[in-house]
PDB file of C-alpha atoms in Angstrom:
ATOM      1  CA  MET F 666       9.606  -8.368 -17.562  1.00 53.00           C
ATOM      2  CA  SER F 667      10.373  -6.589 -14.282  1.00 87.00           C
ATOM      3  CA  ALA F 668       7.702  -6.346 -11.636  1.00 94.00           C
ATOM      4  CA  LYS F 669       5.884  -3.107 -10.972  1.00 96.00           C
ATOM      5  CA  ILE F 670       6.606  -1.943  -7.421  1.00 97.00           C
ATOM      6  CA  ILE F 671       4.057  -0.347  -5.112  1.00 98.00           C
ATOM      7  CA  THR F 672       5.346   1.221  -1.898  1.00 97.00           C
ATOM      8  CA  VAL F 673       2.781   1.644   0.888  1.00 96.00           C
ATOM      9  CA  PHE F 674       4.022   4.031   3.551  1.00 92.00           C
ATOM     10  CA  ASN F 675       3.232   6.786   5.989  1.00 89.00           C
ATOM     11  CA  GLN F 676       5.351   7.896   8.921  1.00 78.00           C
ATOM     12  CA  LYS F 677       2.255   7.888  11.134  1.00 73.00           C
ATOM     13  CA  GLY F 678       1.382   4.558  12.724  1.00 73.00           C
ATOM     14  CA  GLY F 679      -2.146   3.200  12.791  1.00 75.00           C
ATOM     15  CA  CYS F 680      -3.239   4.517   9.405  1.00 78.00           C
ATOM     16  CA  GLY F 681      -3.687   1.061   7.860  1.00 84.00           C
ATOM     17  CA  LYS F 682      -0.492   0.503   5.867  1.00 93.00           C
ATOM     18  CA  THR F 683      -0.364  -3.223   6.526  1.00 94.00           C
ATOM     19  CA  MET F 684      -4.101  -3.635   6.003  1.00 94.00           C
ATOM     20  CA  MET F 685      -3.884  -1.946   2.611  1.00 95.00           C
ATOM     21  CA  THR F 686      -0.718  -3.821   1.654  1.00 97.00           C
ATOM     22  CA  MET F 687      -2.253  -7.213   2.360  1.00 97.00           C
ATOM     23  CA  GLN F 688      -5.602  -6.428   0.770  1.00 96.00           C
ATOM     24  CA  LEU F 689      -3.990  -5.051  -2.381  1.00 96.00           C
ATOM     25  CA  GLY F 690      -1.454  -7.861  -2.565  1.00 97.00           C
ATOM     26  CA  GLY F 691      -4.040 -10.559  -1.955  1.00 96.00           C
ATOM     27  CA  ALA F 692      -6.549  -9.134  -4.428  1.00 95.00           C
ATOM     28  CA  MET F 693      -3.926  -8.669  -7.131  1.00 96.00           C
ATOM     29  CA  ALA F 694      -2.820 -12.269  -6.706  1.00 96.00           C
ATOM     30  CA  LEU F 695      -6.418 -13.510  -6.870  1.00 93.00           C
ATOM     31  CA  SER F 696      -6.852 -11.432 -10.039  1.00 92.00           C
ATOM     32  CA  GLY F 697      -4.144 -13.456 -11.739  1.00 93.00           C
ATOM     33  CA  LEU F 698      -1.059 -11.338 -11.092  1.00 95.00           C
ATOM     34  CA  LYS F 699       2.029 -13.032  -9.666  1.00 96.00           C
ATOM     35  CA  THR F 700       2.377 -10.949  -6.514  1.00 97.00           C
ATOM     36  CA  LEU F 701       4.956 -10.589  -3.756  1.00 98.00           C
ATOM     37  CA  VAL F 702       4.441  -8.704  -0.490  1.00 98.00           C
ATOM     38  CA  ILE F 703       7.651  -7.540   1.196  1.00 98.00           C
ATOM     39  CA  ASP F 704       7.219  -6.873   4.913  1.00 97.00           C
ATOM     40  CA  MET F 705       9.681  -4.178   5.987  1.00 96.00           C
ATOM     41  CA  ASP F 706       8.085  -3.460   9.376  1.00 93.00           C
ATOM     42  CA  PRO F 707      10.141  -4.855  12.332  1.00 92.00           C
ATOM     43  CA  GLN F 708       6.847  -5.999  13.874  1.00 92.00           C
ATOM     44  CA  ASN F 709       6.450  -8.394  10.909  1.00 93.00           C
ATOM     45  CA  THR F 710       2.669  -7.934  10.877  1.00 94.00           C
ATOM     46  CA  SER F 711       2.208  -8.758   7.182  1.00 96.00           C
ATOM     47  CA  HIS F 712       4.296 -11.898   7.488  1.00 96.00           C
ATOM     48  CA  ILE F 713       2.504 -13.042  10.651  1.00 96.00           C
ATOM     49  CA  TRP F 714      -0.834 -12.330   8.960  1.00 96.00           C
ATOM     50  CA  SER F 715       0.035 -14.673   6.103  1.00 96.00           C
ATOM     51  CA  LEU F 716       1.052 -17.401   8.550  1.00 95.00           C
ATOM     52  CA  GLN F 717      -2.475 -17.519  10.021  1.00 95.00           C
ATOM     53  CA  SER F 718      -3.771 -19.144   6.846  1.00 93.00           C
ATOM     54  CA  ASP F 719      -4.628 -22.807   6.528  1.00 88.00           C
ATOM     55  CA  ALA F 720      -2.042 -24.947   4.748  1.00 86.00           C
ATOM     56  CA  GLU F 721      -4.696 -25.954   2.207  1.00 87.00           C
ATOM     57  CA  ALA F 722      -5.628 -22.319   1.542  1.00 89.00           C
ATOM     58  CA  PRO F 723      -2.459 -20.209   1.838  1.00 93.00           C
ATOM     59  CA  PHE F 724      -2.433 -16.452   1.462  1.00 96.00           C
ATOM     60  CA  PRO F 725      -2.762 -15.843  -2.309  1.00 95.00           C
ATOM     61  CA  ALA F 726       0.369 -13.684  -2.623  1.00 97.00           C
ATOM     62  CA  ASP F 727       3.872 -14.650  -1.555  1.00 97.00           C
ATOM     63  CA  VAL F 728       4.833 -12.814   1.647  1.00 97.00           C
ATOM     64  CA  VAL F 729       8.409 -12.438   2.889  1.00 97.00           C
ATOM     65  CA  SER F 730       9.956 -10.402   5.689  1.00 97.00           C
ATOM     66  CA  MET F 731      13.079  -8.423   4.834  1.00 97.00           C
ATOM     67  CA  ALA F 732      12.881  -6.079   7.817  1.00 95.00           C
ATOM     68  CA  PRO F 733      16.251  -7.170   9.297  1.00 95.00           C
ATOM     69  CA  LEU F 734      17.961  -5.946   6.111  1.00 96.00           C
ATOM     70  CA  LYS F 735      16.611  -2.405   6.619  1.00 94.00           C
ATOM     71  CA  GLU F 736      17.282  -0.176   3.577  1.00 95.00           C
ATOM     72  CA  ALA F 737      19.728  -2.735   2.165  1.00 96.00           C
ATOM     73  CA  PHE F 738      16.728  -4.832   1.125  1.00 96.00           C
ATOM     74  CA  ILE F 739      16.760  -3.077  -2.259  1.00 94.00           C
ATOM     75  CA  GLU F 740      19.967  -4.962  -3.069  1.00 95.00           C
ATOM     76  CA  LYS F 741      17.869  -8.150  -3.139  1.00 94.00           C
ATOM     77  CA  LEU F 742      15.269  -6.812  -5.571  1.00 94.00           C
ATOM     78  CA  PRO F 743      17.245  -7.439  -8.798  1.00 93.00           C
ATOM     79  CA  GLN F 744      17.163 -11.155  -7.954  1.00 92.00           C
ATOM     80  CA  ILE F 745      13.362 -11.303  -7.714  1.00 94.00           C
ATOM     81  CA  VAL F 746      11.753  -8.606  -9.900  1.00 93.00           C
ATOM     82  CA  SER F 747      11.681 -10.888 -12.934  1.00 94.00           C
ATOM     83  CA  LYS F 748       9.695 -13.526 -11.013  1.00 96.00           C
ATOM     84  CA  TYR F 749       6.663 -11.334 -10.291  1.00 97.00           C
ATOM     85  CA  ASP F 750       4.179  -9.011 -11.952  1.00 96.00           C
ATOM     86  CA  VAL F 751       3.737  -6.833  -8.856  1.00 97.00           C
ATOM     87  CA  ILE F 752       5.708  -6.290  -5.640  1.00 98.00           C
ATOM     88  CA  VAL F 753       3.986  -4.476  -2.758  1.00 98.00           C
ATOM     89  CA  ILE F 754       6.248  -3.094  -0.011  1.00 97.00           C
ATOM     90  CA  ASP F 755       4.867  -2.558   3.500  1.00 96.00           C
ATOM     91  CA  CYS F 756       7.058   0.134   5.111  1.00 94.00           C
ATOM     92  CA  PRO F 757       7.601   0.759   8.839  1.00 91.00           C
ATOM     93  CA  PRO F 758       5.916   3.755  10.524  1.00 84.00           C
ATOM     94  CA  ALA F 759       9.133   5.402  11.663  1.00 73.00           C
ATOM     95  CA  LEU F 760      10.359   8.918  10.981  1.00 67.00           C
ATOM     96  CA  GLY F 761      13.970   7.860  11.517  1.00 76.00           C
ATOM     97  CA  SER F 762      13.842   4.814   9.246  1.00 87.00           C
ATOM     98  CA  ARG F 763      15.616   4.903   5.882  1.00 93.00           C
ATOM     99  CA  VAL F 764      13.415   2.132   4.519  1.00 95.00           C
ATOM    100  CA  PRO F 765      10.676   4.391   3.048  1.00 94.00           C
ATOM    101  CA  TRP F 766      13.293   6.497   1.245  1.00 95.00           C
ATOM    102  CA  ALA F 767      14.912   3.367  -0.179  1.00 96.00           C
ATOM    103  CA  ALA F 768      11.520   1.966  -1.207  1.00 96.00           C
ATOM    104  CA  LEU F 769      10.533   5.230  -2.890  1.00 96.00           C
ATOM    105  CA  GLY F 770      13.757   5.074  -4.843  1.00 95.00           C
ATOM    106  CA  VAL F 771      12.612   1.932  -6.662  1.00 95.00           C
ATOM    107  CA  ALA F 772       8.816   2.297  -6.639  1.00 96.00           C
ATOM    108  CA  ASP F 773       6.526   2.859  -9.597  1.00 97.00           C
ATOM    109  CA  LEU F 774       3.700   3.953  -7.299  1.00 97.00           C
ATOM    110  CA  ALA F 775       3.701   5.244  -3.718  1.00 97.00           C
ATOM    111  CA  LEU F 776       0.443   4.995  -1.792  1.00 97.00           C
ATOM    112  CA  ILE F 777      -0.026   6.980   1.424  1.00 95.00           C
ATOM    113  CA  PRO F 778      -2.947   5.615   3.489  1.00 93.00           C
ATOM    114  CA  VAL F 779      -4.739   8.338   5.440  1.00 90.00           C
ATOM    115  CA  ILE F 780      -7.633   7.900   7.855  1.00 86.00           C
ATOM    116  CA  PRO F 781      -9.945  10.908   7.426  1.00 81.00           C
ATOM    117  CA  VAL F 782      -9.355  12.419  10.866  1.00 81.00           C
ATOM    118  CA  LEU F 783      -7.415  15.618  11.330  1.00 80.00           C
ATOM    119  CA  ASP F 784      -4.330  14.196  13.079  1.00 80.00           C
ATOM    120  CA  ASN F 785      -3.826  11.863  10.100  1.00 82.00           C
ATOM    121  CA  VAL F 786      -4.261  14.748   7.676  1.00 81.00           C
ATOM    122  CA  TRP F 787      -1.751  16.896   9.574  1.00 83.00           C
ATOM    123  CA  ALA F 788       0.803  14.080   9.752  1.00 82.00           C
ATOM    124  CA  SER F 789       0.400  13.234   6.059  1.00 85.00           C
ATOM    125  CA  LYS F 790       2.317  16.388   5.169  1.00 87.00           C
ATOM    126  CA  GLN F 791       5.579  14.734   6.250  1.00 89.00           C
ATOM    127  CA  ALA F 792       4.888  11.715   4.059  1.00 90.00           C
ATOM    128  CA  GLU F 793       4.038  13.915   1.101  1.00 93.00           C
ATOM    129  CA  GLN F 794       7.230  15.908   1.538  1.00 93.00           C
ATOM    130  CA  LEU F 795       9.299  12.723   1.476  1.00 93.00           C
ATOM    131  CA  VAL F 796       7.599  11.659  -1.752  1.00 95.00           C
ATOM    132  CA  LEU F 797       8.233  15.019  -3.390  1.00 95.00           C
ATOM    133  CA  GLU F 798      11.902  14.870  -2.370  1.00 95.00           C
ATOM    134  CA  ALA F 799      12.166  11.340  -3.789  1.00 95.00           C
ATOM    135  CA  MET F 800      10.569  12.473  -7.047  1.00 95.00           C
ATOM    136  CA  GLU F 801      13.030  15.339  -7.363  1.00 95.00           C
ATOM    137  CA  HIS F 802      15.981  13.088  -6.489  1.00 95.00           C
ATOM    138  CA  ARG F 803      14.974  10.567  -9.127  1.00 95.00           C
ATOM    139  CA  LYS F 804      14.331  13.283 -11.689  1.00 94.00           C
ATOM    140  CA  GLN F 805      17.875  14.548 -11.213  1.00 93.00           C
ATOM    141  CA  ARG F 806      19.212  11.125 -12.108  1.00 91.00           C
ATOM    142  CA  GLY F 807      16.963  10.934 -15.176  1.00 93.00           C
ATOM    143  CA  ASP F 808      14.216   8.802 -13.649  1.00 90.00           C
ATOM    144  CA  ASP F 809      10.732  10.290 -13.454  1.00 87.00           C
ATOM    145  CA  GLY F 810       8.921   6.976 -13.042  1.00 89.00           C
ATOM    146  CA  LEU F 811       7.597   7.528  -9.511  1.00 95.00           C
ATOM    147  CA  GLN F 812       3.908   8.315  -9.164  1.00 96.00           C
ATOM    148  CA  ALA F 813       2.156   8.838  -5.846  1.00 96.00           C
ATOM    149  CA  ALA F 814      -1.283   9.346  -4.339  1.00 95.00           C
ATOM    150  CA  PHE F 815      -3.115   9.444  -1.043  1.00 94.00           C
ATOM    151  CA  LEU F 816      -5.426   6.539  -0.253  1.00 93.00           C
ATOM    152  CA  LEU F 817      -8.366   7.236   2.050  1.00 91.00           C
ATOM    153  CA  ASN F 818      -8.753   4.400   4.533  1.00 89.00           C
ATOM    154  CA  MET F 819     -11.318   3.531   7.253  1.00 85.00           C
ATOM    155  CA  VAL F 820     -13.723   6.061   5.785  1.00 82.00           C
ATOM    156  CA  ARG F 821     -16.952   6.828   7.628  1.00 77.00           C
ATOM    157  CA  ARG F 822     -19.855   9.059   6.708  1.00 75.00           C
ATOM    158  CA  GLY F 823     -20.412  12.443   8.241  1.00 69.00           C
ATOM    159  CA  ASN F 824     -19.181  15.982   8.476  1.00 74.00           C
ATOM    160  CA  VAL F 825     -15.820  14.948   9.952  1.00 73.00           C
ATOM    161  CA  PHE F 826     -14.935  13.009   6.815  1.00 76.00           C
ATOM    162  CA  GLU F 827     -15.977  15.870   4.561  1.00 78.00           C
ATOM    163  CA  SER F 828     -13.945  18.360   6.598  1.00 81.00           C
ATOM    164  CA  CYS F 829     -10.849  16.139   6.605  1.00 79.00           C
ATOM    165  CA  LEU F 830     -11.115  15.444   2.885  1.00 79.00           C
ATOM    166  CA  SER F 831     -11.358  19.164   2.236  1.00 84.00           C
ATOM    167  CA  ALA F 832      -8.334  19.828   4.463  1.00 83.00           C
ATOM    168  CA  LEU F 833      -6.299  17.146   2.688  1.00 84.00           C
ATOM    169  CA  GLU F 834      -7.202  18.529  -0.719  1.00 84.00           C
ATOM    170  CA  ASP F 835      -6.301  22.067   0.365  1.00 85.00           C
ATOM    171  CA  GLN F 836      -2.887  21.263   1.852  1.00 84.00           C
ATOM    172  CA  SER F 837      -1.648  18.632  -0.614  1.00 86.00           C
ATOM    173  CA  THR F 838      -0.134  18.673  -4.062  1.00 90.00           C
ATOM    174  CA  LEU F 839      -0.350  14.905  -4.540  1.00 94.00           C
ATOM    175  CA  PRO F 840      -3.621  13.493  -5.901  1.00 93.00           C
ATOM    176  CA  ILE F 841      -6.102  11.448  -3.887  1.00 92.00           C
ATOM    177  CA  LEU F 842      -7.214   8.118  -5.317  1.00 94.00           C
ATOM    178  CA  LYS F 843     -10.802   8.151  -6.520  1.00 93.00           C
ATOM    179  CA  ASN F 844     -11.596   4.906  -4.708  1.00 93.00           C
ATOM    180  CA  SER F 845     -11.446   4.611  -0.930  1.00 91.00           C
ATOM    181  CA  VAL F 846     -11.916   1.932   1.721  1.00 92.00           C
ATOM    182  CA  SER F 847     -14.582   2.032   4.419  1.00 91.00           C
ATOM    183  CA  MET F 848     -14.398   0.923   8.033  1.00 89.00           C
ATOM    184  CA  LEU F 849     -15.867  -2.586   7.633  1.00 92.00           C
ATOM    185  CA  ASN F 850     -15.525  -5.617   9.923  1.00 92.00           C
ATOM    186  CA  ALA F 851     -14.502  -7.820   7.007  1.00 93.00           C
ATOM    187  CA  PHE F 852     -11.086  -6.175   6.793  1.00 93.00           C
ATOM    188  CA  PRO F 853      -9.772  -7.002  10.302  1.00 93.00           C
ATOM    189  CA  GLU F 854     -11.476 -10.410  10.131  1.00 94.00           C
ATOM    190  CA  CYS F 855      -9.032 -11.308   7.350  1.00 95.00           C
ATOM    191  CA  GLN F 856      -6.202 -11.340   9.889  1.00 95.00           C
ATOM    192  CA  VAL F 857      -7.898 -14.143  11.815  1.00 94.00           C
ATOM    193  CA  TYR F 858      -7.970 -16.412   8.766  1.00 94.00           C
ATOM    194  CA  GLY F 859      -4.751 -15.269   7.119  1.00 95.00           C
ATOM    195  CA  CYS F 860      -6.514 -14.237   3.944  1.00 95.00           C
ATOM    196  CA  ALA F 861      -7.534 -11.245   1.845  1.00 95.00           C
ATOM    197  CA  VAL F 862     -11.102  -9.980   1.941  1.00 94.00           C
ATOM    198  CA  LYS F 863     -11.608 -11.161  -1.630  1.00 90.00           C
ATOM    199  CA  SER F 864     -11.341 -14.738  -0.326  1.00 89.00           C
ATOM    200  CA  PHE F 865     -14.626 -14.246   1.567  1.00 88.00           C
ATOM    201  CA  GLY F 866     -16.576 -13.835  -1.669  1.00 86.00           C
ATOM    202  CA  ALA F 867     -18.753 -11.005  -2.919  1.00 85.00           C
ATOM    203  CA  SER F 868     -19.304  -8.151  -0.466  1.00 90.00           C
ATOM    204  CA  LYS F 869     -19.091  -4.396  -0.145  1.00 94.00           C
ATOM    205  CA  ALA F 870     -15.522  -4.784   1.113  1.00 94.00           C
ATOM    206  CA  THR F 871     -14.541  -6.950  -1.850  1.00 95.00           C
ATOM    207  CA  LYS F 872     -16.021  -4.468  -4.298  1.00 95.00           C
ATOM    208  CA  GLN F 873     -14.058  -1.607  -2.720  1.00 95.00           C
ATOM    209  CA  ILE F 874     -10.773  -3.521  -2.966  1.00 95.00           C
ATOM    210  CA  ASP F 875     -11.479  -4.614  -6.545  1.00 95.00           C
ATOM    211  CA  LEU F 876     -12.044  -1.001  -7.584  1.00 95.00           C
ATOM    212  CA  LEU F 877      -8.904   0.078  -5.747  1.00 95.00           C
ATOM    213  CA  VAL F 878      -6.842  -2.622  -7.471  1.00 95.00           C
ATOM    214  CA  GLN F 879      -8.166  -1.591 -10.868  1.00 94.00           C
ATOM    215  CA  GLU F 880      -7.310   2.066 -10.209  1.00 95.00           C
ATOM    216  CA  ALA F 881      -3.813   1.320  -8.875  1.00 95.00           C
ATOM    217  CA  CYS F 882      -3.040  -1.072 -11.734  1.00 94.00           C
ATOM    218  CA  LYS F 883      -4.168   1.504 -14.279  1.00 94.00           C
ATOM    219  CA  VAL F 884      -1.746   4.043 -12.784  1.00 94.00           C
ATOM    220  CA  ILE F 885       1.209   1.661 -13.152  1.00 93.00           C
ATOM    221  CA  GLY F 886       0.172   0.397 -16.570  1.00 92.00           C
ATOM    222  CA  ILE F 887      -1.077  -3.083 -15.743  1.00 90.00           C
ATOM    223  CA  ASN F 888      -4.245  -4.424 -17.322  1.00 83.00           C
ATOM    224  CA  VAL F 889      -6.117  -6.453 -14.745  1.00 78.00           C
ATOM    225  CA  LYS F 890      -9.482  -8.148 -15.002  1.00 71.00           C
ATOM    226  CA  VAL F 891     -11.101  -8.773 -11.660  1.00 64.00           C
ATOM    227  CA  LYS F 892     -12.005 -12.441 -11.270  1.00 58.00           C
ATOM    228  CA  LYS F 893     -15.258 -13.133  -9.456  1.00 55.00           C
TER     229      LYS F 893
END
């Protein structure tokens, strides 16, 4: 069986692509899915993150960097898709990069992380447009398997969040995932230990990621039972 592919991208930097990639990948692996994270960012943040782990407690998902291959990385996928249940691709935040387009060409699900502040909402329009173009391109070749959604990240309470959510809903045609991720210290702390937040045990952060994994897996047709 070929792996389901999730592409995490947004042309705007600092919106939490790598954070979401590693949390989703780690949680899916800890839920029993054979998971691979492909780091396509030249900064290699996902790969470096995984290397911070202790040898006795490695990052739960396999993590490889294919950034030097640029968009040609998709030529390697046929060799590995049968080895995994899920592949999560961390794309670079670059308008001129062809990597997101290539990744959207093979993805089952595209997730666009957006921090609920207005500059993120404004910039998300470019990411959405790329997704819509990829959907149309794939439809023309008889492939309508790409689904996409916005993922609200680093959410805080208050009127600013409500205003930004309203603005995103008004300007976008893509759906917004029901589950979101708050600004919690546990998420950046994972980088220190080279782990996913689920490795810390039960917490508000873990619950948020578990719900997000369940929602994403449902979209791509994977039945997953969260292991406590």
